């Protein structure tokens, strides 16, 4: 069973399903039950549908460009702190760790995790807010919604159809990020898990980056319950740590604490519910997430990060300048559609010049945006 042979390759999905039957819990989404793709395609001889989704996302240019987008926007791309790409990889790793322990579909989890921030514009949330203002009268802009547009329309990898032609399950996963209660339907456990892994990841690494960047310090954060608890653990387990190792040990503990408590909470609940199918899990009130006490601690940390890091007073000027530039570049494209590269102009007839300008800017890396701005305005 562990390896594939020529006979299994002739029966696409049979080997994938055999493997999943052995590895996955009854409440996991199985490849064989996928609703399929908008444009029907033959199954691959040895890759399951969610594995193909994952590969398509990984090979897309929007995914690669995440390496040029800052996570915590400071105006300078340093060489220590996270980019959207490394954040995405951390989310995928943590999500897969939890998914494997719970017997969920790791291929689907990885596809969802790698896609989740693919629609992020340059300049982080500052860029997102500016683009949203630019197009407020025409439905606004959100990175989650744009992620869907990227994988459904903008990425061109095949001559038969636009977009990546992902499975219905992967698309629904991203759609749930846009509308948490889409048509009152509960997201698959794999989708819920990636959401929990996202916050687990950024709570830890934004703390790391913020301290390293000097926007805050361990001293200033030690009143936060989750930080205090983690520091206590670190100090009990390591006698002498220099400043650098203390920060790293703290971040390590922040991840470990969140993942372990999410896992123990979910394992206990899943044991109690004894779901025998995906449908049973979706019909119940079970949700993959952190236990309530930890959720409160996380909320306290997130409020702090929002107020004291993402909106740090030292960054106000940088944010404002970045947003002004985004609006200026947007205005320039709207007035001179000839500025768009030839291959994008066709899209303007479908979505309109304003939306096209927003989408084109949203696809840029921080550096490319910077260059474009200087070309336009000197
Ligand atoms: Mg994220």
Short mmCIF file of C-alpha atoms and ligand atoms in Angstrom, two decimals:
data_model
loop_
_atom_site.label_atom_id
_atom_site.label_comp_id
_atom_site.label_asym_id
_atom_site.label_seq_id
_atom_site.Cartn_x
_atom_site.Cartn_y
_atom_site.Cartn_z
CA UNK A 1 0.00 0.00 0.00
CA UNK A 2 2.79 2.46 0.87
CA UNK A 3 4.08 2.71 -2.67
CA UNK A 4 2.32 3.12 -5.95
CA UNK A 5 2.61 0.59 -8.80
CA UNK A 6 1.77 0.69 -12.51
CA UNK A 7 -1.63 -0.91 -11.96
CA UNK A 8 -2.67 1.79 -9.43
CA UNK A 9 -1.65 4.53 -11.87
CA UNK A 10 -4.25 3.20 -14.29
CA UNK A 11 -6.94 3.80 -11.68
CA UNK A 12 -6.58 7.44 -10.76
CA UNK A 13 -7.78 8.27 -7.26
CA UNK A 14 -8.03 4.62 -6.20
CA UNK A 15 -4.55 4.66 -4.69
CA UNK A 16 -5.07 8.15 -3.25
CA UNK A 17 -8.28 6.94 -1.65
CA UNK A 18 -6.73 3.77 -0.31
CA UNK A 19 -4.08 5.85 1.36
CA UNK A 20 -6.59 8.35 2.76
CA UNK A 21 -8.78 5.58 4.12
CA UNK A 22 -5.85 4.40 6.18
CA UNK A 23 -4.63 7.80 7.29
CA UNK A 24 -7.67 10.01 7.73
CA UNK A 25 -10.32 10.22 10.42
CA UNK A 26 -13.96 9.65 9.41
CA UNK A 27 -14.70 13.38 9.73
CA UNK A 28 -11.91 14.37 7.30
CA UNK A 29 -12.64 15.54 3.75
CA UNK A 30 -11.67 12.71 1.41
CA UNK A 31 -10.34 13.40 -2.09
CA UNK A 32 -12.77 10.93 -3.60
CA UNK A 33 -15.70 12.97 -2.27
CA UNK A 34 -14.58 16.23 -3.85
CA UNK A 35 -17.32 17.97 -5.83
CA UNK A 36 -14.74 18.61 -8.55
CA UNK A 37 -13.75 21.65 -10.59
CA UNK A 38 -15.67 24.26 -12.58
CA UNK A 39 -13.91 23.07 -15.74
CA UNK A 40 -13.91 19.26 -15.54
CA UNK A 41 -10.47 17.66 -15.79
CA UNK A 42 -9.31 14.05 -15.80
CA UNK A 43 -7.85 12.87 -12.49
CA UNK A 44 -4.08 12.73 -12.22
CA UNK A 45 -2.53 9.24 -12.08
CA UNK A 46 -0.79 9.75 -8.74
CA UNK A 47 -1.79 13.11 -7.28
CA UNK A 48 -5.10 13.64 -5.53
CA UNK A 49 -7.27 16.68 -6.35
CA UNK A 50 -6.28 18.69 -3.25
CA UNK A 51 -2.63 17.88 -3.79
CA UNK A 52 -2.99 19.30 -7.30
CA UNK A 53 -4.65 22.41 -5.88
CA UNK A 54 -1.75 22.83 -3.49
CA UNK A 55 0.77 22.44 -6.34
CA UNK A 56 -1.10 24.89 -8.58
CA UNK A 57 -1.09 27.52 -5.85
CA UNK A 58 2.58 26.93 -5.08
CA UNK A 59 3.50 27.37 -8.77
CA UNK A 60 1.45 30.53 -9.26
CA UNK A 61 3.15 33.89 -9.69
CA UNK A 62 0.92 35.56 -7.09
CA UNK A 63 2.24 33.04 -4.55
CA UNK A 64 5.87 33.76 -5.43
CA UNK A 65 5.28 37.50 -5.17
CA UNK A 66 4.32 37.07 -1.50
CA UNK A 67 8.08 36.99 -0.89
CA UNK A 68 8.21 40.70 -1.74
CA UNK A 69 5.42 41.77 0.61
CA UNK A 70 6.04 42.69 4.22
CA UNK A 71 4.00 41.07 6.99
CA UNK A 72 4.19 43.81 9.62
CA UNK A 73 4.42 46.93 7.52
CA UNK A 74 7.25 49.23 8.60
CA UNK A 75 8.24 50.78 5.29
CA UNK A 76 11.49 48.85 5.15
CA UNK A 77 11.97 45.30 4.00
CA UNK A 78 14.39 44.04 6.65
CA UNK A 79 16.19 40.74 6.46
CA UNK A 80 14.91 39.31 9.75
CA UNK A 81 11.19 39.77 9.93
CA UNK A 82 8.46 37.90 8.11
CA UNK A 83 7.23 38.41 4.62
CA UNK A 84 3.77 37.26 3.53
CA UNK A 85 5.48 34.23 2.04
CA UNK A 86 7.28 33.11 5.18
CA UNK A 87 4.14 33.85 7.20
CA UNK A 88 2.21 31.63 4.77
CA UNK A 89 4.77 28.85 5.13
CA UNK A 90 4.60 29.06 8.91
CA UNK A 91 0.79 28.85 8.76
CA UNK A 92 0.98 25.82 6.45
CA UNK A 93 3.45 24.06 8.75
CA UNK A 94 1.47 24.67 11.92
CA UNK A 95 -1.80 23.77 10.20
CA UNK A 96 -0.33 20.53 8.87
CA UNK A 97 1.02 19.59 12.31
CA UNK A 98 -2.43 20.01 13.84
CA UNK A 99 -4.20 18.43 10.85
CA UNK A 100 -2.00 15.34 10.94
CA UNK A 101 -2.60 14.88 14.67
CA UNK A 102 -6.37 15.16 14.15
CA UNK A 103 -6.43 12.89 11.08
CA UNK A 104 -7.64 15.64 8.74
CA UNK A 105 -6.79 15.99 5.05
CA UNK A 106 -3.30 17.49 4.97
CA UNK A 107 -3.33 18.13 1.22
CA UNK A 108 -6.47 20.23 1.49
CA UNK A 109 -5.11 21.98 4.58
CA UNK A 110 -1.90 22.86 2.79
CA UNK A 111 -3.73 24.11 -0.30
CA UNK A 112 -5.92 26.35 1.88
CA UNK A 113 -2.99 27.61 3.93
CA UNK A 114 -0.82 28.46 0.91
CA UNK A 115 -3.75 30.29 -0.69
CA UNK A 116 -5.03 32.16 2.35
CA UNK A 117 -3.00 35.40 1.89
CA UNK A 118 -2.41 35.18 -1.87
CA UNK A 119 -4.53 38.31 -2.41
CA UNK A 120 -2.48 40.54 -0.11
CA UNK A 121 -1.55 43.87 -1.70
CA UNK A 122 1.77 45.68 -1.15
CA UNK A 123 2.22 47.57 2.15
CA UNK A 124 0.17 45.13 4.23
CA UNK A 125 -3.05 46.32 5.76
CA UNK A 126 -2.10 49.94 5.09
CA UNK A 127 -2.12 49.14 1.37
CA UNK A 128 -5.34 47.18 1.70
CA UNK A 129 -7.14 50.05 3.46
CA UNK A 130 -5.97 52.53 0.81
CA UNK A 131 -7.13 50.33 -2.08
CA UNK A 132 -10.44 49.81 -0.30
CA UNK A 133 -10.92 53.57 -0.17
CA UNK A 134 -9.96 53.96 -3.83
CA UNK A 135 -12.79 51.72 -4.90
CA UNK A 136 -15.25 52.24 -2.04
CA UNK A 137 -18.08 53.21 -4.43
CA UNK A 138 -17.66 50.03 -6.44
CA UNK A 139 -17.69 47.35 -3.77
CA UNK A 140 -14.37 48.08 -2.06
CA UNK A 141 -11.32 45.86 -1.80
CA UNK A 142 -10.41 43.06 0.59
CA UNK A 143 -7.37 40.80 0.33
CA UNK A 144 -9.49 37.72 1.05
CA UNK A 145 -11.90 38.47 -1.78
CA UNK A 146 -9.05 39.36 -4.10
CA UNK A 147 -7.39 36.02 -3.27
CA UNK A 148 -10.41 34.32 -4.84
CA UNK A 149 -10.22 36.56 -7.91
CA UNK A 150 -6.52 35.71 -8.28
CA UNK A 151 -7.04 31.95 -8.27
CA UNK A 152 -10.25 32.05 -10.32
CA UNK A 153 -9.51 34.71 -12.94
CA UNK A 154 -6.15 36.44 -12.85
CA UNK A 155 -3.58 33.62 -12.77
CA UNK A 156 -3.23 32.19 -16.26
CA UNK A 157 -1.61 28.75 -16.22
CA UNK A 158 -3.67 26.80 -18.71
CA UNK A 159 -4.85 27.60 -22.20
CA UNK A 160 -8.25 25.93 -21.67
CA UNK A 161 -9.48 28.22 -18.90
CA UNK A 162 -8.58 31.24 -16.79
CA UNK A 163 -7.48 30.82 -13.20
CA UNK A 164 -6.16 27.71 -11.50
CA UNK A 165 -9.42 25.74 -11.77
CA UNK A 166 -9.17 24.65 -8.12
CA UNK A 167 -11.60 22.21 -6.54
CA UNK A 168 -14.87 23.41 -5.14
CA UNK A 169 -13.62 22.61 -1.59
CA UNK A 170 -10.52 24.80 -1.89
CA UNK A 171 -12.54 27.68 -3.36
CA UNK A 172 -15.18 27.35 -0.65
CA UNK A 173 -12.41 27.46 1.94
CA UNK A 174 -11.22 30.82 0.64
CA UNK A 175 -14.81 32.03 0.25
CA UNK A 176 -15.38 31.31 3.95
CA UNK A 177 -12.60 33.79 4.71
CA UNK A 178 -14.61 36.44 2.88
CA UNK A 179 -17.95 35.51 4.38
CA UNK A 180 -17.60 33.48 7.57
CA UNK A 181 -21.23 32.43 7.41
CA UNK A 182 -21.57 31.82 3.69
CA UNK A 183 -25.20 30.80 3.06
CA UNK A 184 -25.34 29.59 6.66
CA UNK A 185 -23.02 26.73 5.73
CA UNK A 186 -20.35 25.70 8.20
CA UNK A 187 -16.85 25.42 6.73
CA UNK A 188 -15.12 22.04 6.56
CA UNK A 189 -12.95 21.18 9.58
CA UNK A 190 -9.88 21.65 7.37
CA UNK A 191 -10.99 25.24 6.67
CA UNK A 192 -11.65 25.96 10.34
CA UNK A 193 -8.24 24.57 11.19
CA UNK A 194 -6.34 26.83 8.79
CA UNK A 195 -8.11 29.83 10.27
CA UNK A 196 -7.02 28.81 13.79
CA UNK A 197 -3.47 28.12 12.54
CA UNK A 198 -3.31 31.59 10.95
CA UNK A 199 -3.97 33.40 14.23
CA UNK A 200 -1.71 31.00 16.15
CA UNK A 201 1.07 31.86 13.74
CA UNK A 202 0.77 35.63 13.57
CA UNK A 203 0.19 36.05 17.31
CA UNK A 204 3.58 34.41 17.82
CA UNK A 205 5.63 35.80 14.93
CA UNK A 206 4.25 39.33 15.00
CA UNK A 207 5.29 39.40 18.67
CA UNK A 208 8.75 38.22 17.60
CA UNK A 209 9.05 40.77 14.77
CA UNK A 210 7.66 43.63 16.85
CA UNK A 211 10.19 43.07 19.64
CA UNK A 212 13.06 42.55 17.21
CA UNK A 213 12.08 45.71 15.31
CA UNK A 214 12.04 47.65 18.57
CA UNK A 215 8.34 48.56 18.30
CA UNK A 216 7.77 47.03 21.72
CA UNK A 217 9.70 44.94 24.24
CA UNK A 218 9.22 41.88 26.39
CA UNK A 219 9.08 44.26 29.35
CA UNK A 220 6.19 46.18 27.77
CA UNK A 221 4.35 43.00 26.88
CA UNK A 222 4.80 41.05 30.09
CA UNK A 223 1.44 42.22 31.51
CA UNK A 224 -0.38 40.34 28.73
CA UNK A 225 -1.64 37.10 30.19
CA UNK A 226 -0.43 34.79 27.40
CA UNK A 227 3.01 36.44 27.34
CA UNK A 228 3.28 36.36 31.15
CA UNK A 229 2.39 32.68 31.25
CA UNK A 230 4.85 31.84 28.49
CA UNK A 231 7.63 33.85 30.13
CA UNK A 232 7.04 32.03 33.40
CA UNK A 233 7.39 28.71 31.60
CA UNK A 234 10.56 29.84 29.83
CA UNK A 235 12.15 31.10 33.04
CA UNK A 236 11.32 27.88 34.85
CA UNK A 237 12.88 25.78 32.12
CA UNK A 238 15.93 27.84 31.18
CA UNK A 239 18.09 29.40 33.82
CA UNK A 240 20.07 31.97 31.89
CA UNK A 241 19.13 33.31 28.50
CA UNK A 242 20.43 36.41 26.79
CA UNK A 243 17.93 38.87 25.38
CA UNK A 244 17.94 37.30 21.93
CA UNK A 245 17.44 33.73 23.13
CA UNK A 246 14.80 34.84 25.62
CA UNK A 247 12.75 36.35 22.78
CA UNK A 248 13.15 33.20 20.70
CA UNK A 249 12.23 30.93 23.60
CA UNK A 250 9.18 33.11 24.27
CA UNK A 251 8.02 32.86 20.66
CA UNK A 252 8.63 29.12 20.63
CA UNK A 253 6.54 28.79 23.78
CA UNK A 254 3.76 30.99 22.36
CA UNK A 255 3.40 28.60 19.43
CA UNK A 256 3.72 25.44 21.51
CA UNK A 257 1.20 26.64 24.07
CA UNK A 258 -1.40 27.57 21.46
CA UNK A 259 -0.98 24.43 19.35
CA UNK A 260 -0.96 22.06 22.33
CA UNK A 261 -4.00 23.58 23.93
CA UNK A 262 -5.92 23.66 20.63
CA UNK A 263 -5.03 20.02 20.06
CA UNK A 264 -5.93 18.76 23.53
CA UNK A 265 -9.20 20.70 23.43
CA UNK A 266 -10.16 19.36 19.99
CA UNK A 267 -9.07 15.79 20.67
CA UNK A 268 -11.24 15.70 23.77
CA UNK A 269 -14.24 17.19 21.96
CA UNK A 270 -13.86 14.90 18.95
CA UNK A 271 -13.76 11.91 21.26
CA UNK A 272 -16.99 13.07 22.85
CA UNK A 273 -18.78 13.64 19.54
CA UNK A 274 -17.55 10.48 17.77
CA UNK A 275 -18.29 11.86 14.30
CA UNK A 276 -18.54 9.15 11.67
CA UNK A 277 -18.61 11.49 8.66
CA UNK A 278 -17.92 15.02 7.43
CA UNK A 279 -21.67 15.68 7.45
CA UNK A 280 -22.01 14.73 11.12
CA UNK A 281 -19.20 17.10 12.04
CA UNK A 282 -20.75 19.95 10.03
CA UNK A 283 -24.21 19.37 11.48
CA UNK A 284 -22.87 19.64 15.05
CA UNK A 285 -21.84 22.75 16.96
CA UNK A 286 -18.22 21.57 17.18
CA UNK A 287 -15.69 24.12 15.93
CA UNK A 288 -11.93 23.71 15.64
CA UNK A 289 -10.43 26.40 17.78
CA UNK A 290 -8.69 27.26 20.99
CA UNK A 291 -10.45 26.64 24.32
CA UNK A 292 -12.24 29.72 25.62
CA UNK A 293 -9.64 30.71 28.24
CA UNK A 294 -6.87 30.72 25.65
CA UNK A 295 -9.10 32.46 23.11
CA UNK A 296 -9.47 35.31 25.62
CA UNK A 297 -5.71 35.46 26.16
CA UNK A 298 -5.19 35.56 22.40
CA UNK A 299 -7.75 38.33 22.01
CA UNK A 300 -5.89 40.39 24.63
CA UNK A 301 -2.59 39.88 22.79
CA UNK A 302 -4.17 40.70 19.42
CA UNK A 303 -5.69 43.94 20.72
CA UNK A 304 -2.26 44.91 22.00
CA UNK A 305 -0.59 44.06 18.68
CA UNK A 306 -3.21 46.03 16.78
CA UNK A 307 -2.99 49.15 18.92
CA UNK A 308 0.67 49.16 19.86
CA UNK A 309 2.37 47.51 16.92
CA UNK A 310 0.36 47.69 13.68
CA UNK A 311 -0.76 51.24 14.62
CA UNK A 312 2.47 52.19 16.40
CA UNK A 313 2.95 55.94 16.44
CA UNK A 314 6.35 55.63 14.77
CA UNK A 315 4.61 53.92 11.86
CA UNK A 316 1.76 56.43 11.43
CA UNK A 317 3.80 58.64 9.09
CA UNK A 318 5.07 55.66 7.10
CA UNK A 319 1.54 54.27 6.80
CA UNK A 320 0.11 57.61 5.75
CA UNK A 321 2.79 58.15 3.15
CA UNK A 322 2.33 54.64 1.78
CA UNK A 323 -1.43 55.11 1.55
CA UNK A 324 -1.05 58.43 -0.20
CA UNK A 325 1.26 56.82 -2.74
CA UNK A 326 -1.16 53.97 -3.35
CA UNK A 327 -3.92 56.48 -4.04
CA UNK A 328 -1.65 58.53 -6.34
CA UNK A 329 -0.64 55.49 -8.37
CA UNK A 330 -4.28 54.39 -8.52
CA UNK A 331 -5.26 57.83 -9.83
CA UNK A 332 -2.48 57.75 -12.44
CA UNK A 333 -3.61 54.37 -13.81
CA UNK A 334 -7.25 55.45 -13.94
CA UNK A 335 -6.32 58.57 -15.93
CA UNK A 336 -3.87 56.78 -18.22
CA UNK A 337 -4.99 53.20 -18.89
CA UNK A 338 -2.11 53.01 -21.38
CA UNK A 339 0.17 52.63 -18.36
CA UNK A 340 -1.12 49.08 -17.86
CA UNK A 341 1.00 46.42 -19.51
CA UNK A 342 -0.66 45.31 -22.76
CA UNK A 343 -1.70 41.88 -21.45
CA UNK A 344 -3.79 43.40 -18.66
CA UNK A 345 -5.73 45.86 -20.79
CA UNK A 346 -8.27 43.29 -21.95
CA UNK A 347 -9.37 42.77 -18.37
CA UNK A 348 -10.19 46.46 -18.03
CA UNK A 349 -13.06 45.99 -20.49
CA UNK A 350 -14.54 43.30 -18.21
CA UNK A 351 -14.05 44.82 -14.78
CA UNK A 352 -13.66 48.53 -15.58
CA UNK A 353 -10.60 50.75 -15.36
CA UNK A 354 -10.92 51.49 -11.64
CA UNK A 355 -11.14 47.85 -10.60
CA UNK A 356 -8.36 46.96 -13.01
CA UNK A 357 -6.13 49.61 -11.43
CA UNK A 358 -6.85 48.27 -7.94
CA UNK A 359 -6.17 44.69 -9.02
CA UNK A 360 -2.98 45.59 -10.83
CA UNK A 361 -1.64 47.47 -7.82
CA UNK A 362 -2.74 44.69 -5.44
CA UNK A 363 -0.62 42.21 -7.39
CA UNK A 364 2.56 44.27 -6.94
CA UNK A 365 5.32 43.55 -4.45
CA UNK A 366 6.35 46.37 -2.12
CA UNK A 367 9.46 47.04 -4.23
CA UNK A 368 7.71 46.95 -7.57
CA UNK A 369 5.13 49.37 -6.25
CA UNK A 370 7.90 51.64 -5.02
CA UNK A 371 9.59 51.55 -8.44
CA UNK A 372 6.30 52.22 -10.22
CA UNK A 373 5.64 55.18 -7.97
CA UNK A 374 9.06 56.69 -8.65
CA UNK A 375 8.72 56.15 -12.39
CA UNK A 376 5.40 57.96 -12.37
CA UNK A 377 6.17 60.76 -9.94
CA UNK A 378 9.95 61.04 -10.00
MG1 LIG B 1 -2.47 35.09 7.25
#
